[in-house]
């Protein structure tokens, strides 16, 4: 297996077995076999990029029925509003600015840009969510962004001051084409800003559920800098973000165009000190994850034996890895509640656990709730205080299996 970035040799360090498409929620009457693939992860011995060993065809994941909505969390809505405000005040403060967002989804970020009357274009291949963006006044192009699409946008709209992507770049195996496209599309002096789950946080918290079909890459500053360098970009800023269980926002600019901030050298040094890309570090992570799986299955089996009820909370894409790797089905977790309309009334992929709306959580409350949306724990626990008041207990599995009394 060769690295998708540099063709270097990949060292496999973790394997989660056969997995379904994480966001392919199944209709209850659908008895057909689900698509599945081997979810295994490796690290490149040359450029240090951590990546999946198998690629799922993009059209199988991102299509008109893609259910994920960026607007599903109040914390994330605020996160994207403040990012948009910051871009408006800085990179987009010149005359007639233009910003392109890759993976704009339902337009949560670009809605603020559109409301400010600033020229923008969202690019997203998932038609259903792109329609929601258009309905709120965001200009959107339904396409997979790649080099040819970038050239087309440049021809029709002119160069961009900013290309932005959140939780999208790590979804795209063909980064080569993306980097070429962004290099074409940016004006001289423009910036490419993107934020994705951070390898450092994933290793520290053992958050193995960040590994699933859509998360093809687990970025670090070291691997991003090398990828950028190969395409004439320089990593000029990094910012750690608390959202989604720990992310980094990377800023790239044409080589020599901007002076890198001290944060870049600091994060690179911290990654070196933590030996993030060392196969031994990564194998230790895989060992910890196997322990979490055993602890979680033991806990759930024990609770079932005692007659306690356990429901899932948040039918996240991440939960597909947990459920299918641990072999958890409706016998241990009879349903999961989730606020996303397109997931409700369907079955979670692979595990076939029914998904219900959030109102089902209270009728009646289970004894325990397994929090698959642990990255939104604060927001969810604040909203569900009545569960705690009714004597309910949360189950979390990162950084280890533990109980939280609301
Ligand atoms: N940026 C949003 C959505 C992340 S979900 C947020 O952070 O909440 C990832 C999105 O990327 C999906 O909406 C998916 O349709 C889109 N996507 C996948 N491949 C893409 C590509 N090649 N170009 C643009 N968008 C893509
Ligand atoms: P998220 O963790 O953002 O992403 P992913 O699917 O990529 O792992 O998904 C959060 C899920 O939890 C999403 O399906 C919406 C749901 N959710 C609720 O049901 N209630 C809530 O209060 C919040 C914040 C999310
Ligand atoms: Zn490589």
Coordinates of C-alpha atoms and ligand atoms in Angstrom, one line a residue:
X1 CA 0.0 0.0 0.0
X2 CA 1.4 3.4 -1.0
X3 CA 0.9 6.8 0.7
X4 CA -1.7 8.9 -1.1
X5 CA 0.4 12.0 -0.6
X6 CA 4.0 10.9 -1.4
X7 CA 3.8 7.3 -2.5
X8 CA 5.9 6.4 0.5
X9 CA 5.5 3.1 2.4
X10 CA 2.6 2.8 4.8
X11 CA 2.9 1.2 8.2
X12 CA -0.5 -0.3 9.3
X13 CA -1.2 0.3 13.0
X14 CA -4.9 -0.2 13.6
X15 CA -7.7 -2.3 12.1
X16 CA -11.4 -2.0 12.8
X17 CA -12.6 -4.8 10.6
X18 CA -15.5 -4.6 8.1
X19 CA -17.4 -1.4 8.4
X20 CA -20.4 0.1 6.6
X21 CA -20.7 3.6 5.2
X22 CA -21.0 5.6 8.3
X23 CA -23.7 8.0 7.2
X24 CA -25.7 5.4 5.2
X25 CA -28.7 5.1 7.4
X26 CA -30.9 2.2 6.3
X27 CA -34.6 2.1 5.6
X28 CA -36.3 -0.4 7.9
X29 CA -37.7 -2.4 5.0
X30 CA -34.4 -2.6 3.2
X31 CA -33.1 -6.1 3.4
X32 CA -30.4 -5.8 0.8
X33 CA -26.8 -6.2 1.8
X34 CA -25.0 -3.1 2.9
X35 CA -21.7 -2.0 1.2
X36 CA -18.8 -2.6 3.5
X37 CA -15.0 -2.2 3.5
X38 CA -12.0 -2.9 5.6
X39 CA -11.3 0.0 7.9
X40 CA -7.6 0.0 8.6
X41 CA -5.2 2.9 9.3
X42 CA -1.6 3.4 8.5
X43 CA 1.1 6.1 8.8
X44 CA 3.5 7.0 6.0
X45 CA 7.1 6.3 6.8
X46 CA 8.2 9.3 4.7
X47 CA 5.7 12.2 5.0
X48 CA 4.1 11.1 8.3
X49 CA 0.5 11.4 6.9
X50 CA -1.9 9.1 8.8
X51 CA -4.5 7.7 6.4
X52 CA -7.0 4.9 5.7
X53 CA -5.7 2.0 3.7
X54 CA -8.9 1.6 1.7
X55 CA -10.8 4.3 -0.1
X56 CA -14.6 4.3 -0.4
X57 CA -15.8 5.7 -3.8
X58 CA -16.9 9.2 -3.1
X59 CA -20.3 8.9 -4.7
X60 CA -21.2 6.2 -2.2
X61 CA -20.7 8.7 0.7
X62 CA -21.7 12.1 -0.7
X63 CA -25.0 12.2 -2.7
X64 CA -28.4 13.7 -2.5
X65 CA -29.4 11.7 0.5
X66 CA -26.3 12.6 2.6
X67 CA -27.9 13.3 6.1
X68 CA -25.3 15.2 8.1
X69 CA -26.2 18.8 8.9
X70 CA -23.7 21.4 10.1
X71 CA -26.5 23.3 11.8
X72 CA -27.3 20.4 14.2
X73 CA -25.3 21.9 17.1
X74 CA -25.7 25.3 18.7
X75 CA -22.1 25.4 19.6
X76 CA -21.1 24.7 16.0
X77 CA -23.4 27.4 14.7
X78 CA -21.7 29.9 17.0
X79 CA -18.3 28.5 16.0
X80 CA -18.9 29.1 12.3
X81 CA -20.6 32.5 12.9
X82 CA -17.5 33.8 14.8
X83 CA -15.1 32.3 12.1
X84 CA -17.2 34.1 9.4
X85 CA -17.1 37.4 11.3
X86 CA -13.3 37.0 11.7
X87 CA -12.8 36.4 8.0
X88 CA -15.0 39.4 7.2
X89 CA -12.9 41.6 9.4
X90 CA -9.5 40.4 8.1
X91 CA -9.0 38.5 4.9
X92 CA -12.2 39.7 3.4
X93 CA -11.9 43.3 4.4
X94 CA -10.5 44.6 1.0
X95 CA -12.5 45.8 -2.1
X96 CA -14.9 43.2 -3.6
X97 CA -13.7 40.2 -1.7
X98 CA -14.5 36.6 -2.8
X99 CA -14.6 33.5 -0.6
X100 CA -15.1 29.9 -1.7
X101 CA -16.1 27.2 0.9
X102 CA -15.4 23.5 0.1
X103 CA -18.0 21.3 1.8
X104 CA -20.4 24.1 2.7
X105 CA -23.1 21.6 3.6
X106 CA -26.3 23.4 4.7
X107 CA -24.6 26.8 4.5
X108 CA -24.1 27.3 8.3
X109 CA -20.9 29.3 7.8
X110 CA -21.6 31.0 4.5
X111 CA -25.0 32.3 5.7
X112 CA -23.1 34.9 7.7
X113 CA -21.0 35.9 4.7
X114 CA -24.1 36.1 2.5
X115 CA -25.9 38.3 5.0
X116 CA -22.9 40.7 4.9
X117 CA -23.3 41.0 1.2
X118 CA -19.9 39.5 0.4
X119 CA -19.3 37.5 -2.8
X120 CA -19.1 33.8 -2.0
X121 CA -19.5 30.4 -3.4
X122 CA -20.1 27.1 -1.6
X123 CA -19.1 23.8 -3.3
X124 CA -20.8 20.6 -2.1
X125 CA -21.7 17.4 -3.9
X126 CA -24.4 16.4 -1.5
X127 CA -27.5 17.8 -3.2
X128 CA -29.9 17.6 -0.2
X129 CA -27.8 19.7 2.1
X130 CA -26.7 22.0 -0.7
X131 CA -30.4 22.8 -1.4
X132 CA -30.7 23.8 2.3
X133 CA -27.8 26.2 1.8
X134 CA -29.4 27.7 -1.3
X135 CA -32.7 28.1 0.6
X136 CA -31.0 30.4 3.1
X137 CA -29.5 32.6 0.4
X138 CA -26.1 31.0 0.0
X139 CA -24.7 30.6 -3.6
X140 CA -23.8 27.0 -4.0
X141 CA -22.4 24.7 -6.7
X142 CA -23.3 21.0 -6.4
X143 CA -20.0 19.4 -7.3
X144 CA -17.0 17.6 -5.9
X145 CA -14.3 20.3 -5.7
X146 CA -11.2 19.3 -7.6
X147 CA -8.7 20.9 -10.0
X148 CA -11.0 21.1 -13.0
X149 CA -13.8 22.6 -10.9
X150 CA -11.4 25.2 -9.5
X151 CA -10.4 26.2 -13.0
X152 CA -14.0 26.6 -13.9
X153 CA -14.8 28.7 -10.9
X154 CA -11.8 30.9 -11.6
X155 CA -13.0 31.5 -15.2
X156 CA -16.5 32.5 -14.1
X157 CA -15.9 34.3 -10.8
X158 CA -12.3 35.4 -10.8
X159 CA -9.7 34.6 -8.1
X160 CA -10.6 34.0 -4.4
X161 CA -9.2 35.8 -1.4
X162 CA -9.9 32.9 0.8
X163 CA -10.7 29.2 0.3
X164 CA -12.1 27.7 3.4
X165 CA -13.0 24.2 4.4
X166 CA -14.2 22.7 7.7
X167 CA -14.3 18.9 8.3
X168 CA -14.0 18.4 4.6
X169 CA -10.4 18.3 3.5
X170 CA -9.7 15.2 5.6
X171 CA -12.6 13.6 3.8
X172 CA -10.8 13.8 0.4
X173 CA -8.3 11.2 -0.6
X174 CA -7.4 13.0 -3.8
X175 CA -5.7 15.9 -2.0
X176 CA -3.3 16.4 -4.9
X177 CA -6.1 17.6 -7.1
X178 CA -7.5 19.8 -4.3
X179 CA -4.2 21.5 -3.7
X180 CA -3.7 22.1 -7.4
X181 CA -7.2 23.5 -7.6
X182 CA -6.8 25.8 -4.6
X183 CA -3.4 27.1 -5.9
X184 CA -5.2 27.9 -9.2
X185 CA -8.1 29.6 -7.6
X186 CA -6.4 31.8 -4.9
X187 CA -5.3 35.3 -5.8
X188 CA -1.6 36.0 -5.1
X189 CA -1.5 36.6 -1.3
X190 CA -4.8 34.7 -0.7
X191 CA -5.1 32.0 2.0
X192 CA -6.3 28.5 2.2
X193 CA -7.8 27.9 5.7
X194 CA -9.1 24.5 6.8
X195 CA -9.9 22.8 10.1
X196 CA -10.1 19.1 10.8
X197 CA -9.8 16.6 13.7
X198 CA -6.3 16.7 15.0
X199 CA -4.2 13.6 15.3
X200 CA -2.6 14.9 18.5
X201 CA -6.1 15.0 20.2
X202 CA -7.2 11.7 18.8
X203 CA -4.1 10.0 20.2
X204 CA -4.3 11.7 23.5
X205 CA -8.0 11.0 24.0
X206 CA -8.0 7.6 22.3
X207 CA -10.9 8.9 20.2
X208 CA -10.8 6.0 17.8
X209 CA -14.3 6.8 16.5
X210 CA -12.8 9.7 14.6
X211 CA -11.7 7.0 12.3
X212 CA -14.3 6.0 9.7
X213 CA -14.9 6.1 5.9
X214 CA -15.3 9.8 5.6
X215 CA -12.2 10.6 7.7
X216 CA -9.6 9.5 5.2
X217 CA -6.8 11.5 6.7
X218 CA -5.9 12.3 10.3
X219 CA -3.9 15.5 10.0
X220 CA -1.0 16.8 12.0
X221 CA 0.9 20.1 11.5
X222 CA 3.9 18.0 10.4
X223 CA 2.0 16.0 7.7
X224 CA 0.0 19.1 6.5
X225 CA 3.2 21.2 6.2
X226 CA 4.7 18.5 4.0
X227 CA 1.6 18.1 1.9
X228 CA 1.4 21.9 1.5
X229 CA 5.1 22.1 0.6
X230 CA 4.7 19.6 -2.3
X231 CA 2.2 22.1 -3.9
X232 CA 4.1 25.3 -3.4
X233 CA 2.3 26.3 -0.2
X234 CA 3.7 27.2 3.2
X235 CA 2.0 26.5 6.6
X236 CA 1.7 30.0 8.0
X237 CA -0.6 29.5 11.0
X238 CA -2.1 26.9 13.2
X239 CA -4.8 27.3 15.8
X240 CA -6.0 24.6 18.1
X241 CA -9.8 24.4 18.4
X242 CA -11.9 22.8 21.1
X243 CA -14.7 21.7 18.8
X244 CA -15.4 18.1 17.6
X245 CA -13.2 16.7 20.3
X246 CA -10.1 18.7 19.3
X247 CA -9.2 20.1 15.9
X248 CA -6.5 22.3 14.3
X249 CA -7.3 25.2 11.9
X250 CA -4.4 25.4 9.4
X251 CA -3.7 28.4 7.2
X252 CA -1.7 27.9 4.0
X253 CA -0.3 30.7 1.8
X254 CA 1.9 30.7 -1.3
X255 CA 5.5 30.0 -0.3
X256 CA 7.2 33.2 0.8
X257 CA 4.0 35.3 0.8
X258 CA 3.5 35.5 4.5
X259 CA 5.7 35.1 7.6
X260 CA 4.7 32.0 9.6
X261 CA 3.4 32.7 13.1
X262 CA 5.3 31.3 16.0
X263 CA 2.4 28.9 16.7
X264 CA 3.6 26.8 13.7
X265 CA 7.1 26.1 15.0
X266 CA 5.6 25.5 18.5
X267 CA 3.1 22.9 17.3
X268 CA 5.7 21.2 15.0
X269 CA 8.1 20.9 18.0
X270 CA 5.3 19.6 20.3
X271 CA 4.5 16.9 17.7
X272 CA 8.2 15.9 17.4
X273 CA 8.4 15.7 21.2
X274 CA 5.3 13.6 21.4
X275 CA 6.6 11.3 18.6
X276 CA 3.1 11.5 17.0
X277 CA 4.1 9.7 13.8
X278 CA 6.2 7.1 15.5
X279 CA 4.7 3.6 14.8
X280 CA 5.3 2.8 18.5
X281 CA 3.1 5.7 19.6
X282 CA 0.4 4.6 17.1
X283 CA 0.5 1.0 18.1
X284 CA 0.1 2.0 21.7
X285 CA -3.0 3.9 20.7
X286 CA -4.4 0.8 19.0
X287 CA -3.8 -1.2 22.1
X288 CA -5.6 1.3 24.2
X289 CA -8.5 1.2 21.8
X290 CA -8.8 -2.6 22.1
X291 CA -9.0 -2.1 25.9
X292 CA -11.8 0.5 25.5
X293 CA -13.7 -1.9 23.3
X294 CA -13.5 -4.7 25.9
X295 CA -14.5 -2.4 28.7
X296 CA -17.5 -1.0 26.8
X297 CA -18.8 -4.4 25.8
X298 CA -18.3 -5.7 29.4
X299 CA -20.2 -2.7 30.8
X300 CA -23.1 -3.0 28.4
X301 CA -23.4 -6.8 28.8
X302 CA -23.3 -6.4 32.6
X303 CA -26.0 -3.7 32.5
X304 CA -28.2 -5.9 30.3
X305 CA -27.8 -8.8 32.7
X306 CA -29.0 -6.5 35.5
X307 CA -32.0 -5.5 33.5
X308 CA -30.9 -1.9 33.2
X309 CA -31.9 0.0 30.0
X310 CA -29.3 1.7 27.8
X311 CA -30.1 4.0 24.9
X312 CA -27.8 5.7 22.4
X313 CA -27.6 9.5 22.1
X314 CA -26.5 11.0 18.8
X315 CA -26.4 8.8 15.7
X316 CA -23.1 10.2 14.7
X317 CA -21.0 8.9 11.8
X318 CA -18.4 8.2 14.5
X319 CA -20.8 5.8 16.2
X320 CA -20.6 3.4 13.2
X321 CA -17.0 2.6 14.1
X322 CA -17.8 2.1 17.8
X323 CA -20.9 -0.1 17.2
X324 CA -19.5 -2.3 14.4
X325 CA -16.0 -2.6 15.9
X326 CA -17.4 -3.6 19.3
X327 CA -20.2 -5.7 17.8
X328 CA -22.9 -3.8 19.6
X329 CA -26.5 -4.3 18.2
X330 CA -30.1 -3.6 19.3
X331 CA -29.8 -6.4 21.9
X332 CA -27.5 -4.1 23.9
X333 CA -28.6 -0.7 22.7
X334 CA -32.3 -0.9 21.5
X335 CA -32.3 2.6 19.9
X336 CA -30.4 5.8 19.4
X337 CA -32.1 9.2 19.5
X338 CA -30.9 12.0 17.1
X339 CA -32.1 15.4 16.0
X340 CA -31.3 14.9 12.3
X341 CA -34.5 14.5 10.3
X342 CA -32.9 12.3 7.6
X343 CA -31.6 9.8 10.1
X344 CA -34.8 9.3 12.1
X345 CA -37.0 6.3 11.3
X346 CA -34.0 4.6 9.8
X347 CA -31.5 2.0 11.1
X348 CA -27.9 2.8 12.0
X349 CA -25.6 1.3 9.3
X350 CA -24.2 -2.2 10.1
X351 CA -25.5 -2.4 13.6
X352 CA -29.1 -1.9 12.5
X353 CA -30.0 0.0 15.6
X354 CA -33.2 2.1 15.1
X355 CA -32.8 5.8 15.2
X356 CA -35.6 8.0 16.7
X357 CA -36.1 11.6 17.3
X358 CA -34.9 13.4 20.5
X359 CA -38.4 13.3 21.9
X360 CA -38.2 9.5 22.3
X361 CA -35.4 10.0 24.8
X362 CA -37.8 11.0 27.6
X363 CA -40.5 8.4 27.0
X364 CA -39.5 7.0 29.3
X365 CA -35.9 7.9 30.1
X366 CA -33.5 4.9 30.0
X367 CA -31.3 4.2 33.1
X368 CA -28.2 4.9 31.0
X369 CA -27.5 6.9 27.9
X370 CA -24.5 6.0 25.7
X371 CA -23.2 9.3 24.4
X372 CA -22.0 8.8 20.8
X373 CA -22.0 12.6 20.3
X374 CA -19.5 13.0 23.1
X375 CA -17.9 15.9 21.2
X376 CA -21.1 17.8 22.0
X377 CA -21.3 16.6 25.6
X378 CA -21.5 20.0 27.3
X379 CA -24.3 21.2 24.9
X380 CA -26.3 17.9 25.2
X381 CA -25.9 17.5 29.0
X382 CA -27.1 21.1 29.5
X383 CA -30.1 20.4 27.4
X384 CA -30.9 17.1 29.0
X385 CA -30.8 18.0 32.7
X386 CA -34.2 16.3 33.2
X387 CA -32.5 12.9 32.4
X388 CA -30.1 13.5 35.3
X389 CA -32.9 14.6 37.5
X390 CA -34.7 11.4 36.7
X391 CA -31.7 9.4 37.9
X392 CA -30.1 8.8 34.5
X393 CA -26.4 8.2 34.0
X394 CA -24.3 9.0 30.9
X395 CA -21.8 6.5 29.5
X396 CA -18.7 7.8 27.8
X397 CA -16.0 5.8 26.1
X398 CA -13.3 8.4 25.5
X399 CA -10.6 8.8 26.8
X400 CA -11.8 5.6 28.6
X401 CA -15.1 4.0 29.6
X402 CA -16.6 6.0 32.4
X403 CA -19.9 7.1 33.9
X404 CA -21.1 10.7 34.3
X405 CA -24.1 11.6 36.5
X406 CA -25.4 14.5 34.2
Ligands
LIG1 N1 -18.2 22.1 6.6 C1 -19.3 21.5 7.3 C2 -19.7 20.1 6.7 C3 -18.7 19.0 7.0 S1 -19.3 17.4 6.3 C4 -19.1 21.3 8.8 O1 -17.9 21.4 9.2 O2 -20.0 21.1 9.5 C5 -18.3 17.2 4.9 C6 -19.0 17.9 3.7 O3 -18.0 17.8 2.6 C7 -20.2 17.2 3.2 O4 -21.3 18.1 3.1 C8 -19.8 16.6 1.8 O5 -20.9 16.6 0.9 C9 -18.7 17.6 1.4 N2 -17.7 17.1 0.4 C10 -17.2 15.8 0.3 N3 -16.3 15.8 -0.7 C11 -16.2 17.1 -1.2 C12 -15.5 17.7 -2.3 N4 -14.6 17.0 -3.1 N5 -15.7 19.0 -2.5 C13 -16.6 19.7 -1.8 N6 -17.3 19.2 -0.8 C14 -17.1 17.9 -0.5
LIG2 P1 -21.3 15.1 15.0 O1 -20.6 14.6 16.2 O2 -21.3 16.5 14.8 O3 -20.6 14.5 13.7 P2 -20.4 13.0 13.0 O4 -21.7 12.5 12.5 O5 -19.5 13.4 11.9 O6 -19.7 12.1 14.0 O7 -22.8 14.5 15.0 C1 -23.6 14.9 16.0 C2 -24.9 14.1 15.9 O8 -25.7 14.2 17.1 C3 -25.8 14.6 14.7 O9 -26.4 13.5 14.1 C4 -26.8 15.4 15.5 C5 -26.9 14.8 16.8 N1 -27.2 15.7 17.9 C6 -28.4 15.5 18.6 O10 -29.2 14.6 18.4 N2 -28.7 16.4 19.6 C7 -27.9 17.5 19.9 O11 -28.2 18.3 20.9 C8 -26.7 17.6 19.2 C9 -25.7 18.8 19.5 C10 -26.4 16.7 18.2
LIG3 ZN1 3.6 9.9 2.5

